[in-house]
Amino acid sequence: MADQDLVLGNPGLALGQSHDLVISEGHGLGLGQRHGLVLGHPHDHDLGLGQAHSHDLMLGHSHESQLVLGHHHHHHDHGHDDGEELALGHNHDPDQDALAAQNHDLGLSDNHELALADTHDLGVDHNLDQLSVDQEQDLALGLTQEMLQGQLVVSQVLQARAVIVNPDHQLSVGQEFADVKSCRRAIRDAAIACHFEIQTVKSDKTRFTAKCAAEGCPWRIHAAKLPGVPNFTIRTIHETHTCSGINHLGHQQASVEWVASSVEERLRENPQYKPKEILEEIHRMHGITLSYKQAWRGKERIMAAVRGSFEEGYRLLPQYCEQIKRTNPGSIASVYRNFDDNCFQRLFISFYASIYGFVNACRPLIGLDKTVLKSKYLGTLLLATGFDGDGALFPLAFGVVDEASDENWIWFLSELHALLEANTENMPRLTILSDRQKGIVDGVDFNFPTAFHGFCMHHLSESFRKEFSNSVLVNLLWGAAHALTAIDFEAKILEIEEISPEAAFWIRQIPPRLWATSYFEGTRFGHLTANIVESLNNWILEASALPIIQMMEYLRRQLMTWFNERREASMQWTTILVPSAEQRVSDAIERARGYQVGRANEAEFEVVSSHEGSVIVDIRNRCCYCRGWQLDGLPCAHGVAALLSCRQNVHRYTESFFTVANYRKTYSQTIHPIPDKSLWKESSESNQNGENQIAIVVNPPKSLRPPGRPRKKRVRPEDHGRVKRIVHCSRCNQTGHFRTTCAAPV
């Protein structure tokens, strides 16, 4: 190797253009993408061999020493790290065979960048845990005695990073933007895509200058406004980075505005897109880790632009009510506010199509229920629903109040009474089902004094379940509620008492006339529960998180769709009764075939069966001693047997609201759509006398919904019978809660 002396000394270290560095097979040298490896400073360090010879720098092992090329840092992939240094050291490992070179040329270009020929595979073996040379794969330069005589000098290694931007975020001189805001947004997106942060040097209406936030990095960009036009153009840009980019998981430019713009399209398609899912997508797409609050605020910003803000919803309530009454004549829409500060207090809405259907074709049965809103401000949605001939829920009226207090329930029932009284000549004797909260009881007694008011069995059974946590007892309670006779009812209560005397005592404290079928005086038509919220949970739950106008619009659209779908479905029915009633009558006819019927006169019959004994039926008064006919409104099996024995049409002895004709009448009216809020007239309009009306201003409620998940009220078994300590709130001077849980207005 006399002609291949590698001279290392003070003057410099350089490779000629025609000299190849041969690396044996299996030794991969991995470099990060878009990184040039520069050895030394270009002015005072040259690595060269004589131009007259072809010098191959073989990967082998000298008898005395090896020149090892290695990294000071461990790397598990082929990404770059600006903190890397290329070191030359000695490794004394004699008596190893030289490795043959196989067309792996490694040279230095004129600008001192370490490059590979196009035919070489530059990469890192994925089976290696670090980019290093171990005992079996030493990357060495064989040194001759002449080379060892000189002093080995290796200059500092710098790593330059040339940024290659995605075409969507490409920045170039002469590029134009509509305004300075668009210019800033484009530069911000490019910085995030290339994983470096920027620092604004100058930003005003006519110019924008920014530089890389890393100290000493030369990257810089300058944009300015074109003369005579509003457009901005990039004047100068220094694209080279000498920094390592960001070395943390976040990004200074990843603001809430950027998060909002990044997920805007997805949120418009799916408003239920959760902040947690936003965090995961941004980390997957951009490699950035954000806080949950940033994702939540970004979503709220987009949703406010899409659906309007919560504050705007309250402000537009008067106009919204006017639009309901204009597009749906006969509807009731009223908003109430506190006159001291104009804060929202109550809202009542009932569409004329619902009023007409309930008064003219529905069963005289109303269920009352409530659900807490999940919006920004505290509130409760009150609901009153009827039941159509097929047994489906028929929403009649909606109310929004700050809380489900006794006073608000009394107000809601007074509005409901006024609604029914204004649309019917003779107020029907109603049956009302609820959880019998004190305000509901007082409201029903005052506004519907002749109504039968019973417990909703869903609420009653849930209270019973929480108290005793025994599914067997709960099933027996439901059996007692369904019992048609007092004897059957008492039998179920005795079964409960045998298992738990405490449970029997608990249930006996509630009068049976309020919940048991055998004692209830009104007609529930087989409905023991209102169960409104649970039945409508799929769309009420989603609506409850929206601003108040968007929530009411969500409910209106659902009703509009229901009315249309049920109206069209009923047009395909060819039977006399609705499908559910038709099926029950068919089952009763099948059971009646095994009965023996004796006739006393034109109306009274005796029906005998081997397993039920003798039952008396009166077809004129449509009643049976089993009480099934009276309670359901459809002839029971005994009544059907009596009717068939005298050749009567069974369908003529059913209640009118079970007929298909009445069902079609229930949904005969249309709930009309409401135009977009951009078409509403928010300005004051002139009344009939030509005087200007003062615009009504409605502010949001003062009470915000507290953050976090609502606390559950858990009752421990050991707390039964324990006297609770009275607590006092130092904020509102009321008892029953602490300052930290106070929900009083600020």
Coordinates of N, CA, C and O in Angstrom, one line a residue, residues 337-470:
R337 N -88.1 35.9 30.3 CA -86.8 36.3 30.8 C -87.0 37.0 32.1 O -88.1 37.4 32.5
N338 N -85.8 37.1 32.8 CA -85.8 37.9 34.1 C -85.7 39.4 33.7 O -84.8 39.8 33.1
F339 N -86.7 40.2 34.2 CA -86.7 41.6 33.7 C -85.6 42.4 34.4 O -85.3 43.5 33.9
D340 N -85.1 41.9 35.5 CA -84.0 42.7 36.1 C -82.7 42.7 35.3 O -82.1 43.8 35.2
D341 N -82.3 41.6 34.7 CA -81.1 41.5 34.0 C -81.2 40.9 32.6 O -80.3 40.7 31.9
N342 N -82.5 40.7 32.2 CA -82.8 40.1 30.8 C -82.2 38.7 30.6 O -82.1 38.3 29.5
C343 N -81.9 38.0 31.7 CA -81.4 36.7 31.6 C -82.5 35.7 31.3 O -83.6 35.8 31.7
F344 N -82.2 34.7 30.5 CA -83.1 33.6 30.1 C -83.7 32.9 31.4 O -83.0 32.7 32.3
Q345 N -85.0 32.7 31.3 CA -85.7 32.0 32.4 C -86.4 30.7 32.0 O -86.2 29.7 32.5
R346 N -87.3 30.9 30.9 CA -88.1 29.7 30.5 C -88.4 29.8 29.0 O -88.4 30.9 28.4
L347 N -88.6 28.6 28.4 CA -89.0 28.5 27.0 C -90.1 27.4 26.9 O -89.9 26.3 27.5
F348 N -91.2 27.7 26.2 CA -92.2 26.7 25.9 C -92.5 26.7 24.5 O -92.8 27.7 23.8
I349 N -92.5 25.4 23.9 CA -92.8 25.3 22.5 C -93.7 24.0 22.3 O -93.4 23.0 22.8
S350 N -94.7 24.2 21.5 CA -95.6 23.1 21.0 C -96.0 23.4 19.6 O -96.6 24.5 19.3
F351 N -95.8 22.5 18.7 CA -96.2 22.6 17.3 C -97.6 22.3 17.1 O -98.2 21.4 17.7
Y352 N -98.3 23.0 16.2 CA -99.7 22.8 15.9 C -100.0 21.4 15.4 O -101.0 20.8 15.8
A353 N -99.1 20.8 14.7 CA -99.3 19.5 14.2 C -99.4 18.5 15.4 O -100.3 17.6 15.4
S354 N -98.6 18.7 16.4 CA -98.7 17.8 17.6 C -100.0 18.1 18.4 O -100.6 17.2 18.9
I355 N -100.4 19.4 18.5 CA -101.6 19.7 19.2 C -102.8 19.1 18.5 O -103.7 18.5 19.2
Y356 N -102.9 19.2 17.2 CA -104.0 18.7 16.5 C -104.1 17.2 16.6 O -105.2 16.6 16.8
G357 N -103.0 16.5 16.4 CA -103.0 15.1 16.5 C -103.4 14.5 17.9 O -104.1 13.6 18.0
F358 N -102.9 15.2 18.9 CA -103.2 14.7 20.3 C -104.7 14.9 20.6 O -105.3 14.0 21.1
V359 N -105.2 16.1 20.3 CA -106.6 16.4 20.7 C -107.6 15.6 19.9 O -108.6 15.2 20.4
N360 N -107.3 15.3 18.7 CA -108.3 14.7 17.8 C -108.1 13.2 17.6 O -109.1 12.5 17.2
A361 N -107.0 12.6 17.9 CA -106.8 11.2 17.6 C -106.0 10.4 18.6 O -106.0 9.1 18.5
C362 N -105.3 11.0 19.5 CA -104.5 10.2 20.5 C -105.3 9.8 21.7 O -106.4 10.3 22.0
R363 N -104.7 8.8 22.4 CA -105.3 8.4 23.7 C -105.2 9.5 24.7 O -104.3 10.3 24.7
P364 N -106.2 9.6 25.6 CA -106.1 10.7 26.6 C -105.1 10.4 27.7 O -105.5 10.3 28.9
L365 N -103.9 10.2 27.3 CA -102.8 9.8 28.3 C -101.6 10.7 28.0 O -101.2 10.8 26.8
I366 N -101.0 11.2 29.1 CA -99.9 12.1 28.9 C -98.8 11.6 29.9 O -99.1 11.3 31.1
G367 N -97.6 11.6 29.4 CA -96.4 11.3 30.2 C -95.6 12.5 30.4 O -95.4 13.3 29.5
L368 N -95.0 12.7 31.6 CA -94.2 13.8 31.9 C -92.8 13.3 32.3 O -92.7 12.3 33.1
D369 N -91.8 14.0 31.8 CA -90.4 13.6 32.1 C -89.5 14.8 31.9 O -89.9 15.8 31.4
K370 N -88.2 14.6 32.3 CA -87.2 15.6 32.2 C -85.9 15.0 31.9 O -85.6 13.9 32.2
T371 N -85.0 15.9 31.4 CA -83.6 15.5 31.2 C -82.7 16.7 31.4 O -83.1 17.8 30.9
V372 N -81.6 16.5 32.0 CA -80.7 17.7 32.3 C -79.9 17.9 31.0 O -79.4 17.0 30.4
L373 N -79.8 19.2 30.6 CA -79.0 19.6 29.5 C -77.5 19.5 29.7 O -77.1 19.7 30.8
K374 N -76.8 19.2 28.7 CA -75.3 19.0 28.8 C -74.6 20.2 28.1 O -73.5 20.0 27.6
S375 N -75.3 21.3 27.9 CA -74.7 22.4 27.2 C -73.8 23.3 28.2 O -73.6 22.9 29.3
K376 N -73.4 24.4 27.7 CA -72.5 25.3 28.5 C -73.2 25.8 29.7 O -72.5 26.0 30.7
Y377 N -74.5 26.1 29.6 CA -75.2 26.7 30.7 C -76.1 25.7 31.3 O -76.6 24.7 30.7
L378 N -76.4 25.8 32.6 CA -77.3 24.9 33.3 C -78.7 25.1 32.8 O -79.2 26.1 32.4
G379 N -79.4 23.9 32.7 CA -80.8 23.9 32.2 C -81.3 22.5 32.2 O -80.6 21.5 32.3
T380 N -82.7 22.5 32.1 CA -83.4 21.2 32.1 C -84.4 21.2 31.0 O -85.1 22.2 30.9
L381 N -84.6 20.1 30.3 CA -85.6 20.0 29.2 C -86.8 19.2 29.8 O -86.6 18.1 30.3
L382 N -87.9 19.9 29.8 CA -89.2 19.2 30.3 C -89.9 18.8 29.1 O -90.0 19.5 28.1
L383 N -90.5 17.6 29.2 CA -91.2 17.0 28.1 C -92.6 16.5 28.5 O -92.8 15.9 29.6
A384 N -93.6 16.7 27.6 CA -94.9 16.2 27.7 C -95.3 15.4 26.5 O -95.2 16.0 25.4
T385 N -95.6 14.1 26.6 CA -95.8 13.3 25.4 C -97.1 12.5 25.5 O -97.6 12.2 26.7
G386 N -97.8 12.3 24.4 CA -98.9 11.5 24.3 C -98.5 10.1 23.7 O -97.3 9.8 23.6
F387 N -99.5 9.3 23.4 CA -99.2 8.0 22.8 C -100.2 7.8 21.6 O -101.4 8.0 21.8
D388 N -99.7 7.5 20.5 CA -100.6 7.3 19.3 C -101.3 5.9 19.4 O -101.1 5.1 20.3
G389 N -102.1 5.6 18.4 CA -102.9 4.4 18.4 C -102.1 3.2 18.4 O -102.5 2.1 18.8
D390 N -100.8 3.2 17.8 CA -100.0 2.1 17.8 C -99.1 2.0 19.0 O -98.2 1.1 19.0
G391 N -99.2 2.8 19.9 CA -98.4 2.7 21.2 C -97.1 3.5 21.2 O -96.4 3.5 22.2
A392 N -96.8 4.2 20.1 CA -95.6 5.0 20.0 C -95.7 6.3 20.7 O -96.8 6.9 20.8
L393 N -94.6 6.8 21.2 CA -94.6 8.1 21.8 C -94.9 9.2 20.8 O -94.5 9.2 19.6
F394 N -95.7 10.2 21.3 CA -96.2 11.3 20.5 C -95.8 12.6 21.2 O -96.6 13.1 22.0
P395 N -94.6 13.2 21.0 CA -94.2 14.4 21.7 C -95.3 15.5 21.5 O -95.6 15.9 20.3
L396 N -95.7 16.1 22.6 CA -96.7 17.2 22.5 C -96.1 18.5 22.8 O -96.5 19.5 22.1
A397 N -95.3 18.7 23.8 CA -94.8 20.0 24.2 C -93.4 19.9 24.8 O -93.1 18.8 25.4
F398 N -92.6 20.9 24.7 CA -91.3 21.0 25.2 C -91.1 22.3 26.1 O -91.7 23.3 25.7
G399 N -90.4 22.1 27.1 CA -90.1 23.3 28.0 C -88.6 23.3 28.4 O -88.1 22.2 28.6
V400 N -88.0 24.4 28.4 CA -86.6 24.6 28.8 C -86.6 25.5 30.0 O -87.1 26.7 29.8
V401 N -86.1 25.1 31.1 CA -86.0 25.9 32.3 C -84.6 25.8 32.9 O -83.8 24.9 32.5
D402 N -84.3 26.7 33.9 CA -83.0 26.6 34.5 C -82.8 25.4 35.4 O -81.7 24.9 35.5
E403 N -83.9 24.9 36.0 CA -83.8 23.7 36.8 C -85.2 23.1 36.9 O -86.2 23.8 36.7
A404 N -85.3 21.8 37.2 CA -86.6 21.2 37.4 C -87.2 21.4 38.8 O -87.4 20.5 39.5
S405 N -87.4 22.6 39.1 CA -88.0 23.0 40.4 C -89.5 22.8 40.4 O -90.1 22.7 39.4
D406 N -90.1 22.9 41.6 CA -91.5 22.8 41.7 C -92.2 23.9 41.0 O -93.2 23.7 40.3
E407 N -91.6 25.1 41.1 CA -92.2 26.3 40.5 C -92.2 26.1 39.0 O -93.2 26.5 38.3
N408 N -91.1 25.6 38.4 CA -91.1 25.5 37.0 C -92.0 24.4 36.5 O -92.6 24.5 35.4
W409 N -92.2 23.3 37.2 CA -93.2 22.3 36.8 C -94.6 22.8 36.8 O -95.4 22.5 35.9
I410 N -94.9 23.6 37.8 CA -96.2 24.2 37.9 C -96.4 25.1 36.7 O -97.5 25.1 36.1
W411 N -95.4 25.9 36.4 CA -95.5 26.8 35.2 C -95.7 26.0 33.9 O -96.6 26.3 33.0
F412 N -94.9 24.9 33.7 CA -95.0 24.1 32.5 C -96.4 23.4 32.4 O -97.0 23.4 31.3
L413 N -97.0 23.0 33.5 CA -98.3 22.3 33.4 C -99.4 23.4 33.2 O -100.4 23.1 32.5
S414 N -99.2 24.6 33.6 CA -100.2 25.7 33.3 C -100.2 26.0 31.9 O -101.2 26.3 31.2
E415 N -99.0 26.0 31.2 CA -98.9 26.3 29.8 C -99.5 25.1 29.0 O -100.2 25.3 28.0
L416 N -99.3 23.9 29.5 CA -99.9 22.7 28.8 C -101.4 22.8 28.9 O -102.1 22.5 28.0
H417 N -102.0 23.2 30.1 CA -103.4 23.3 30.2 C -104.0 24.4 29.3 O -105.0 24.1 28.7
A418 N -103.3 25.5 29.2 CA -103.8 26.6 28.3 C -103.8 26.1 26.9 O -104.7 26.4 26.1
L419 N -102.8 25.3 26.5 CA -102.7 24.8 25.2 C -103.9 23.9 24.8 O -104.5 24.1 23.8
L420 N -104.2 23.0 25.7 CA -105.3 22.0 25.4 C -106.6 22.7 25.5 O -107.5 22.4 24.7
E421 N -106.8 23.7 26.4 CA -108.0 24.4 26.6 C -108.4 25.2 25.4 O -109.5 25.3 25.0
A422 N -107.3 25.8 24.8 CA -107.5 26.6 23.6 C -107.8 25.8 22.3 O -108.3 26.4 21.3
N423 N -107.6 24.5 22.3 CA -107.7 23.8 21.1 C -108.8 22.7 21.2 O -108.9 21.8 20.3
T424 N -109.6 22.6 22.2 CA -110.7 21.7 22.4 C -111.8 22.3 23.1 O -111.7 23.1 24.0
E425 N -113.0 21.9 22.7 CA -114.2 22.4 23.3 C -114.4 21.8 24.7 O -114.8 22.4 25.6
N426 N -114.2 20.5 24.7 CA -114.4 19.7 26.0 C -113.1 19.1 26.4 O -112.6 18.2 25.7
M427 N -112.6 19.6 27.5 CA -111.3 19.0 27.9 C -111.5 17.6 28.3 O -112.3 17.2 29.2
P428 N -110.7 16.7 27.7 CA -110.9 15.3 28.0 C -110.3 15.0 29.4 O -109.5 15.7 30.0
R429 N -110.9 13.9 30.0 CA -110.4 13.5 31.4 C -109.1 12.7 31.2 O -109.1 11.6 30.7
L430 N -108.0 13.3 31.5 CA -106.7 12.8 31.2 C -106.2 11.8 32.3 O -106.6 11.9 33.4
T431 N -105.3 11.0 31.9 CA -104.5 10.2 32.8 C -103.1 10.6 32.6 O -102.5 10.7 31.5
I432 N -102.4 11.0 33.7 CA -101.1 11.5 33.7 C -100.1 10.6 34.4 O -100.4 10.2 35.6
L433 N -99.0 10.3 33.8 CA -98.0 9.5 34.5 C -96.7 10.3 34.6 O -96.3 11.0 33.7
S434 N -96.1 10.2 35.8 CA -94.9 11.0 36.1 C -94.2 10.3 37.3 O -94.6 9.3 37.9
D435 N -93.1 11.0 37.8 CA -92.4 10.5 39.0 C -93.0 11.1 40.2 O -92.6 10.9 41.3
R436 N -94.1 11.9 40.0 CA -94.9 12.5 41.1 C -94.0 13.3 42.0 O -94.2 13.3 43.3
Q437 N -93.2 14.1 41.4 CA -92.4 15.2 42.2 C -93.4 16.2 42.7 O -94.5 16.4 42.1
K438 N -93.1 16.8 43.8 CA -94.1 17.7 44.5 C -94.6 18.7 43.5 O -95.8 19.0 43.5
G439 N -93.7 19.3 42.7 CA -94.2 20.4 41.8 C -95.1 19.8 40.8 O -96.1 20.5 40.4
I440 N -94.9 18.6 40.3 CA -95.8 18.0 39.3 C -97.2 17.7 40.0 O -98.2 17.9 39.4
V441 N -97.1 17.2 41.2 CA -98.4 16.9 41.9 C -99.2 18.2 42.1 O -100.4 18.2 41.8
D442 N -98.6 19.2 42.5 CA -99.3 20.5 42.7 C -99.8 21.0 41.4 O -100.9 21.6 41.3
G443 N -98.9 20.9 40.4 CA -99.3 21.5 39.1 C -100.5 20.7 38.5 O -101.4 21.3 37.9
V444 N -100.5 19.4 38.6 CA -101.6 18.6 38.1 C -102.9 18.9 38.9 O -104.0 19.0 38.3
D445 N -102.8 18.9 40.2 CA -104.0 19.2 41.0 C -104.6 20.6 40.7 O -105.8 20.7 40.7
F446 N -103.7 21.5 40.4 CA -104.3 22.9 40.1 C -104.8 23.0 38.7 O -105.9 23.6 38.5
N447 N -104.1 22.5 37.7 CA -104.5 22.7 36.3 C -105.4 21.6 35.7 O -106.2 21.8 34.8
F448 N -105.2 20.4 36.3 CA -106.0 19.2 35.8 C -106.7 18.5 37.0 O -106.3 17.4 37.3
P449 N -107.6 19.2 37.6 CA -108.2 18.6 38.9 C -108.9 17.3 38.7 O -109.0 16.5 39.6
T450 N -109.4 17.1 37.5 CA -110.2 15.8 37.3 C -109.3 14.7 36.7 O -109.8 13.6 36.5
A451 N -108.0 15.0 36.5 CA -107.1 13.9 35.9 C -106.8 12.9 36.9 O -106.7 13.1 38.1
F452 N -106.5 11.7 36.4 CA -105.9 10.6 37.2 C -104.4 10.7 37.1 O -103.8 10.6 36.0
H453 N -103.8 10.8 38.2 CA -102.3 11.0 38.2 C -101.7 9.9 38.9 O -101.8 9.7 40.1
G454 N -100.9 9.1 38.2 CA -100.3 7.9 38.7 C -98.8 7.9 38.6 O -98.2 8.8 37.8
F455 N -98.1 7.0 39.3 CA -96.7 6.9 39.2 C -96.3 6.3 37.8 O -96.9 5.3 37.4
C456 N -95.2 6.8 37.3 CA -94.5 6.1 36.2 C -93.8 4.9 36.8 O -92.9 5.1 37.7
M457 N -94.1 3.7 36.4 CA -93.5 2.5 37.1 C -91.9 2.5 36.9 O -91.2 1.8 37.6
H458 N -91.5 3.1 35.8 CA -90.0 3.1 35.6 C -89.3 3.8 36.8 O -88.3 3.3 37.3
H459 N -89.8 5.0 37.1 CA -89.2 5.7 38.2 C -89.4 5.0 39.6 O -88.5 5.0 40.4
L460 N -90.6 4.4 39.8 CA -90.8 3.8 41.0 C -89.9 2.5 41.2 O -89.4 2.3 42.2
S461 N -89.8 1.7 40.1 CA -89.0 0.5 40.2 C -87.5 0.8 40.4 O -86.8 0.1 41.0
E462 N -87.1 1.9 39.7 CA -85.7 2.3 39.9 C -85.4 2.7 41.3 O -84.3 2.4 41.9
S463 N -86.3 3.5 42.0 CA -86.1 3.8 43.4 C -86.1 2.6 44.2 O -85.3 2.5 45.2
F464 N -87.0 1.6 43.9 CA -87.0 0.4 44.7 C -85.7 -0.4 44.5 O -85.2 -1.0 45.4
R465 N -85.2 -0.4 43.3 CA -84.0 -1.2 43.0 C -82.8 -0.6 43.7 O -81.9 -1.3 44.3
K466 N -82.7 0.7 43.8 CA -81.6 1.4 44.5 C -81.7 1.2 46.0 O -80.7 1.1 46.7
E467 N -82.9 1.0 46.5 CA -83.1 0.8 47.9 C -82.7 -0.6 48.4 O -82.1 -0.8 49.4
F468 N -83.0 -1.6 47.5 CA -82.9 -3.0 48.0 C -81.9 -3.8 47.1 O -81.5 -4.9 47.5
S469 N -81.7 -3.4 45.9 CA -80.7 -4.1 45.0 C -80.9 -5.6 44.9 O -80.0 -6.4 45.1
N470 N -82.2 -5.9 44.6 CA -82.6 -7.3 44.5 C -83.5 -7.5 43.3 O -84.6 -7.0 43.3

